[in-house]
XYZ file of C-alpha atoms in Angstrom:
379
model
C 45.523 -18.028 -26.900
C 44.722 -16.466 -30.547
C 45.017 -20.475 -31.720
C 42.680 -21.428 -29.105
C 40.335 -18.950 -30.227
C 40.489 -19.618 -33.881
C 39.761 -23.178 -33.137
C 37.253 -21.839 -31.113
C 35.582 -19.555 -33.677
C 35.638 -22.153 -36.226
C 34.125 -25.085 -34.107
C 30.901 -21.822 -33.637
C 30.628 -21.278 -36.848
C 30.290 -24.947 -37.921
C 27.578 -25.404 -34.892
C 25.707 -22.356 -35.942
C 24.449 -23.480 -38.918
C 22.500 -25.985 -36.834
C 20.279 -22.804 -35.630
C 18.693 -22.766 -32.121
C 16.391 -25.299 -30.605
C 14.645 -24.925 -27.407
C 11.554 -27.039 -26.314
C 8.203 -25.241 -27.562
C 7.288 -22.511 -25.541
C 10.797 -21.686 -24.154
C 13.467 -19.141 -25.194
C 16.921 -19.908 -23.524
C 19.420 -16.858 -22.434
C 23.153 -17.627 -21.965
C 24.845 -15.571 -18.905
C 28.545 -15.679 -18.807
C 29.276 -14.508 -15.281
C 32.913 -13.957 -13.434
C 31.643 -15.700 -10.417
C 35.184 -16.988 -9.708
C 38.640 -15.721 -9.962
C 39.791 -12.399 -9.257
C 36.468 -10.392 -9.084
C 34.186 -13.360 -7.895
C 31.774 -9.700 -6.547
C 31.414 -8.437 -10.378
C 30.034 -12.196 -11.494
C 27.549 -12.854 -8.120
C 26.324 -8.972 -8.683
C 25.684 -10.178 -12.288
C 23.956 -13.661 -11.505
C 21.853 -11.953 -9.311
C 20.422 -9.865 -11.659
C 20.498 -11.990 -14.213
C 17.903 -14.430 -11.957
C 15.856 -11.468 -10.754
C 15.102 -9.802 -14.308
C 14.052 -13.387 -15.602
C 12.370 -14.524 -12.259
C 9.751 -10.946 -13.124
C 9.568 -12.196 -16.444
C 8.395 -15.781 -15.913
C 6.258 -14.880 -12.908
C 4.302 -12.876 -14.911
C 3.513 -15.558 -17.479
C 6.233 -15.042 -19.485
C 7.605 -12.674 -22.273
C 5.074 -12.498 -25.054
C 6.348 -12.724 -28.197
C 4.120 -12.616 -31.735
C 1.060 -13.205 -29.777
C 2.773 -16.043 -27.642
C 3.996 -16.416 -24.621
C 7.051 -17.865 -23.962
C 9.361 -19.330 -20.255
C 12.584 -17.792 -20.100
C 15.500 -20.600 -19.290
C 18.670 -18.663 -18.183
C 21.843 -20.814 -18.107
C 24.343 -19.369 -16.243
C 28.125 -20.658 -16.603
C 31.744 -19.596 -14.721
C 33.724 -17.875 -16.749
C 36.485 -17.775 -13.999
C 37.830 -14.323 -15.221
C 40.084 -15.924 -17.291
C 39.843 -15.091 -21.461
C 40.136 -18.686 -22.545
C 37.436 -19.518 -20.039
C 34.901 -17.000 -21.233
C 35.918 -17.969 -24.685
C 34.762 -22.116 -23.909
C 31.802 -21.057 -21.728
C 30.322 -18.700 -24.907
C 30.873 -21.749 -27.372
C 29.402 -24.127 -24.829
C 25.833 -21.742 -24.217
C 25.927 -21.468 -28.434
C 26.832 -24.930 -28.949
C 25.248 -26.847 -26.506
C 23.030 -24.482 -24.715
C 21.492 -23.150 -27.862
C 20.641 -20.365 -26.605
C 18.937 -17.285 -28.313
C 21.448 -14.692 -27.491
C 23.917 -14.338 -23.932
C 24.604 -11.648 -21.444
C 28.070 -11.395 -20.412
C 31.156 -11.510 -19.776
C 31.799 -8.316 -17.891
C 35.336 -7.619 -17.979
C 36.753 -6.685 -21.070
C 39.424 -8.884 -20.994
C 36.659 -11.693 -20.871
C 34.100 -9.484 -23.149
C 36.667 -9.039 -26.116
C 37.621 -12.595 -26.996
C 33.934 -14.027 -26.262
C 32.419 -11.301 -28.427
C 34.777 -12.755 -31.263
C 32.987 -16.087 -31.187
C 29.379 -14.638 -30.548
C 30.014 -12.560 -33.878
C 31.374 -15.422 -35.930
C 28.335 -17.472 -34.738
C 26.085 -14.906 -35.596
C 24.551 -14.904 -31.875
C 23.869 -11.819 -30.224
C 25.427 -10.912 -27.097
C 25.155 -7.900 -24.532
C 28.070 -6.957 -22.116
C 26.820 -5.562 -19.143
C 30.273 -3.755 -18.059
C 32.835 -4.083 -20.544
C 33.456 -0.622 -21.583
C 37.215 -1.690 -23.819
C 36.238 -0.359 -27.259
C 37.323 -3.633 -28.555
C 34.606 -5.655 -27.308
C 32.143 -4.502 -30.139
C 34.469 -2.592 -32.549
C 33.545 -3.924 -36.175
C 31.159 -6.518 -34.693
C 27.341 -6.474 -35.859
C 26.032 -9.032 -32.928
C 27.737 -7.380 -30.066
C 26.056 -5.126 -28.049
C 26.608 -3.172 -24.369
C 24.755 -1.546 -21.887
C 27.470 0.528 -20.750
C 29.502 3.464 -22.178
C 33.216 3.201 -23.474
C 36.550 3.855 -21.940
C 36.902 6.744 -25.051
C 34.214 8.616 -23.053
C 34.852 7.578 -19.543
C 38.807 8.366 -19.602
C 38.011 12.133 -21.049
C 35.316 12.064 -18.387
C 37.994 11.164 -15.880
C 40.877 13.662 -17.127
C 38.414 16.880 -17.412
C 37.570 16.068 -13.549
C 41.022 15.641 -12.470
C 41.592 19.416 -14.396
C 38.503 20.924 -13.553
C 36.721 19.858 -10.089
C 40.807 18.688 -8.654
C 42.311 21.672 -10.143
C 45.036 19.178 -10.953
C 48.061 20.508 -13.134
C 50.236 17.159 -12.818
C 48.852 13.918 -13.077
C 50.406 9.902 -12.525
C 48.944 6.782 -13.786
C 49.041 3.147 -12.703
C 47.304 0.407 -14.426
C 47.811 -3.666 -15.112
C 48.970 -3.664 -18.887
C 47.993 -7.012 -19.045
C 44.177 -6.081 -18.637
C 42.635 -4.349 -22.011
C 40.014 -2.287 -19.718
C 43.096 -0.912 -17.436
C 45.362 -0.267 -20.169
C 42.450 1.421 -22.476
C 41.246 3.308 -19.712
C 45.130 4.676 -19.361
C 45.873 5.655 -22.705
C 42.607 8.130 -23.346
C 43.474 9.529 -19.649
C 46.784 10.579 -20.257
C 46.089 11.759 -23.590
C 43.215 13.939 -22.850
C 45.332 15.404 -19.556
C 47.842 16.300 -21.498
C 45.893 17.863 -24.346
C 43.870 19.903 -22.102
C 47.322 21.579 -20.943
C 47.990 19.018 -17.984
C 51.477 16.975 -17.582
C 51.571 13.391 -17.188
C 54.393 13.145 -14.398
C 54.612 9.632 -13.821
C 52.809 6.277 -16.376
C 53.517 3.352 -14.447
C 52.387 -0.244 -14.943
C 51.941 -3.298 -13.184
C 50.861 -7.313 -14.488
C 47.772 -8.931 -13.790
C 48.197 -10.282 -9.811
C 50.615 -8.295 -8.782
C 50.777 -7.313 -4.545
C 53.735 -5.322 -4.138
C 53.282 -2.081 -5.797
C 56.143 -0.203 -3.994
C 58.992 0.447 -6.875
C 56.032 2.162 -9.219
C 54.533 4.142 -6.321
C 58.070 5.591 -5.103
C 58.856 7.117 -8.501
C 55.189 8.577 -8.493
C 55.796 9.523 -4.974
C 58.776 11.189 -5.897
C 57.084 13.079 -9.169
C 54.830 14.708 -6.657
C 51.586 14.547 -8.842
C 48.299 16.447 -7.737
C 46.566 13.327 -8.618
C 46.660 9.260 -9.120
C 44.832 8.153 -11.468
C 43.875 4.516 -10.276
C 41.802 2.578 -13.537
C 41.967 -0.880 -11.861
C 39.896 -3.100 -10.278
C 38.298 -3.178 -6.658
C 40.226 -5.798 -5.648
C 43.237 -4.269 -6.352
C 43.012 -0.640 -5.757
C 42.739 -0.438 -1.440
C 46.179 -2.500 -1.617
C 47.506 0.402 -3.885
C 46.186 2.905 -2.176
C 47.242 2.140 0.833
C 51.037 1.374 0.324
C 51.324 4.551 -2.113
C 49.943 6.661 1.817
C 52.719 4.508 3.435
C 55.383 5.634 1.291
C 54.341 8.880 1.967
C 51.960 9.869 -1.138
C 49.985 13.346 -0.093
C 47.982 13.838 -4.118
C 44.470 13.177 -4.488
C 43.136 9.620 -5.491
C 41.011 9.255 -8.832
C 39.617 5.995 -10.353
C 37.200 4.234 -13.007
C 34.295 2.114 -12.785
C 36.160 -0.820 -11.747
C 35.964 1.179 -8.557
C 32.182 0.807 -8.230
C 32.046 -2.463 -5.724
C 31.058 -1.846 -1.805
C 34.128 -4.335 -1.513
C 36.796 -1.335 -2.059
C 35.540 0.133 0.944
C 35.401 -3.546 2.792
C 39.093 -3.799 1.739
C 40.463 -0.360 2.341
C 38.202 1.016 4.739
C 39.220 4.780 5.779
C 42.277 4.913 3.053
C 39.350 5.315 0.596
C 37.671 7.905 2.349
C 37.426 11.045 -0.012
C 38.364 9.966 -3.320
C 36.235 9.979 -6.505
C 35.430 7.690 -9.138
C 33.367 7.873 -12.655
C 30.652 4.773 -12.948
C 27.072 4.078 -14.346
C 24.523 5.125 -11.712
C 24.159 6.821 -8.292
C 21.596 4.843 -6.045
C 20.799 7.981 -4.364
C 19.519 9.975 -6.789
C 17.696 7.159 -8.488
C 14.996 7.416 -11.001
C 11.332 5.716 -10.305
C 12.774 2.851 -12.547
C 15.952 2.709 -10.323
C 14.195 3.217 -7.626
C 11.940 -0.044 -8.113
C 14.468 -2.205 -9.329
C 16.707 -1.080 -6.056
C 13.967 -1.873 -4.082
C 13.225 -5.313 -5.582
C 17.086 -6.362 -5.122
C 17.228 -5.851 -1.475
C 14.569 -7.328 -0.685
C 15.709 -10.258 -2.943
C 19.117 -10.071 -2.058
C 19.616 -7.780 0.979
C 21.853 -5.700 -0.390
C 22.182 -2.754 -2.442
C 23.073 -3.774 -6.133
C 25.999 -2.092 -7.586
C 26.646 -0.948 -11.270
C 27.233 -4.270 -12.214
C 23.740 -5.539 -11.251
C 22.074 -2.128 -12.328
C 23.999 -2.462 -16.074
C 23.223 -6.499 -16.268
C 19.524 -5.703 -15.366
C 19.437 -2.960 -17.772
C 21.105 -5.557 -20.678
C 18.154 -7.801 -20.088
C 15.817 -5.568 -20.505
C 17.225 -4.362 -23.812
C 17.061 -8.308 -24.747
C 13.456 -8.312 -23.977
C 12.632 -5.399 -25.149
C 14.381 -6.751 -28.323
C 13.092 -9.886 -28.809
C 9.418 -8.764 -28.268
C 10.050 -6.222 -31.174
C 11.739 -9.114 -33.807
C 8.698 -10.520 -33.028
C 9.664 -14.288 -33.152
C 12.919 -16.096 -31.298
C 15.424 -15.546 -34.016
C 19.020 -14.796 -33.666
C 19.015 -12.595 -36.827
C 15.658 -10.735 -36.148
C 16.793 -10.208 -32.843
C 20.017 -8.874 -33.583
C 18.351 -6.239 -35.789
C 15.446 -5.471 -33.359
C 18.663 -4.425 -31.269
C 20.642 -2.557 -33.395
C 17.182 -0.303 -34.058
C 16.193 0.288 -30.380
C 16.623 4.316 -30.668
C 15.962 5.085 -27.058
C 15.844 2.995 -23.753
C 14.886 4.029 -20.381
C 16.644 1.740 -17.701
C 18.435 2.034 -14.155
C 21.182 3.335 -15.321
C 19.798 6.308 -17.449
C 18.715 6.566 -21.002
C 20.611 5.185 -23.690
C 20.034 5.001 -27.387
C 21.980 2.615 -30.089
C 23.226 4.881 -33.266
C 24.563 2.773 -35.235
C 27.200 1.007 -33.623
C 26.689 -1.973 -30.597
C 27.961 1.104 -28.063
C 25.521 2.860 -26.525
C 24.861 6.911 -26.327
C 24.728 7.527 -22.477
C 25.834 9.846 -19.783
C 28.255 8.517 -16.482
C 28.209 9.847 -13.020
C 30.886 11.162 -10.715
C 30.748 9.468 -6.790
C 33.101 10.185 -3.805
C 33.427 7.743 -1.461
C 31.984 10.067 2.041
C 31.344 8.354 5.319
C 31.926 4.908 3.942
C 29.309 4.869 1.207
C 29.481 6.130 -2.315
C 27.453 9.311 -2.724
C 26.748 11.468 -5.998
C 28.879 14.048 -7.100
C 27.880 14.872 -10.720
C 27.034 13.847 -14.188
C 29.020 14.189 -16.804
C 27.101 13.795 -20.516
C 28.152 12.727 -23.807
């Protein structure tokens, strides 16, 4: 894989100093989408909102730039949730797409070697929902709309102390996925720092079913609470075989959580449990409220955190590229990187500095089949 990439890298940075082209008039956005593999939910949420927020754009005339107004193309490729995949689709928008800047991937295991290439190309790129510190650390083109697993796993600890009342804690996460195992680490070190005990760390590889030796020895350790950062196709399966072997603890996850698929898949086994995540759809903002409104009646759903987050990463493109005031890679980059304050669905979020974003997360419990806001915890 890190040959692969190299190759990869090098083959962007030789293309780049072609530049961008697009037909007069016309700005094209790269989306690099999950919309098959393991979390096929994460990359449809994601295309949908990648359509909607340039849809708005285009219908109304398009986004002016420098006095002129210009059509939005979005090109929108698979990048099958698999790392070498994301890292071919991002040189294929750059190379062959020549697109302005891309949205995308999500997951971090996706985000973090496709943000390599982006940055070696010089393009800019926003991840909608990879919070893995890696994805932007040292980078100058790499951007997200979402906050980082540093914040969101002391987020998750201090609840599992405070609100649980938790003195003994277990953990199990896919070590083969950056955003479980990052997610992990920062939990277990902030529970134990704050005077909890970390009973039982357990781990499990990337499509894994049976779950059953790691959830006996927590079952055993008798923790207050399992701690869950994994994915919502995974986490019904282990919640449900850790009840049938006999687990009685509370249930506590990340924002991998945040798809109405965990409570298709595990139905009343999730009933109770809390998890941290971007926004709260019921106690939306006007902005939230309007974008909310838009999607169901686009799409007739509500649109989860992924959608909210990928909508929100648009508009900080647009909201960029208007600023550089022309449709350049560099100028937007910087127009980015100077955006002090942004009001979107998911809260208000400011750049300082670094491609991570200043912003605060939300606590939901999963009551009566839906997701329904707890509390917010801020940076």
């Amino acid at each position: 894989m890190k040959r692969l990439l190299a190759l990869v890298v090098i083959a962007c940075i030789a293309a780049s100093v072609a530049g961008c082209t697009s037909k007069p008039g016309e700005i094209k956005i790269g989306c690099n989408a999950e919309l098959t593999g393991s979390i096929p939910v994460v990359g449809q949420s994601c295309k949908n909102a990648a359509v909607m927020a340039v849809d708005e754009v285009n219908k109304a005339g398009g986004l002016e730039v420098g006095g002129r107004k210009y059509t939005i193309t979005l090109l929108i490729e698979d990048n099958e949730d698999k790392a070498e995949s994301a890292a071919a689709v991002t040189q294929k928008l750059i190379n062959q797409g020549q697109v302005l800047a891309m949205i995308g991937p999500n997951a971090s295991r996706n985000a973090i070697p496709a943000a390599s290439i982006a940055e070696a190309s010089k393009v800019p790129m926003i991840s909608p929902w990879s919070t893995n510190p890696k994805t932007t650390d040292g980078k100058k083109y790499i951007f997200r709309a979402c906050f980082i697993d540093d914040f969101q796993g002391v987020v998750c600890a201090k609840f599992a102390l405070n609100n649980l009342q938790a003195k003994t804690a277990a953990v199990l996460y896919d070590v083969g996925s950056e955003y479980n195992k990052g997610i992990a680490e920062v939990f277990k070190k902030t529970f134990e720092g704050s005077g909890g005990k970390i009973v039982s760390f357990e781990t499990y590889t990337t499509g894994d079913k049976d779950f059953s030796s790691q959830l006996t020895r927590i079952k055993n350790a008798s923790p207050d609470v399992l701690f869950l950062p994994n994915y919502y196709s995974e986490v019904p399966l282990q919640v449900q075989q850790a009840y049938k072997l006999g687990y009685k603890g509370k249930f506590l996850g990340g924002d991998s959580w945040g798809s109405p698929e965990l409570i298709k898949l595990g139905g009343a086994d999730m009933e109770g449990h809390f998890f941290s995540t971007h926004y709260a759809p019921d106690i939306a903002t006007p902005v939230a409220q309007n974008f909310i409104k838009t999607y169901k009646e686009k799409y007739g759903s509500t649109p989860d955190d992924v959608a909210a987050l990928t909508y929100d990463s648009f508009s900080l493109l647009f909201q960029a590229i208007k600023a550089a005031g022309k449709p350049d890679r560099q100028a937007v980059r910087d127009a980015l990187a100077g955006i002090a304050k942004f009001e979107g669905v998911t809260g208000v979020l400011q750049f300082k500095g670094t491609g991570d974003p200043v912003k605060s997360a939300v606590i939901l419990q999963i009551k009566d089949g839906n997701f329904k806001y707890f509390e917010t915890a801020k940076p």
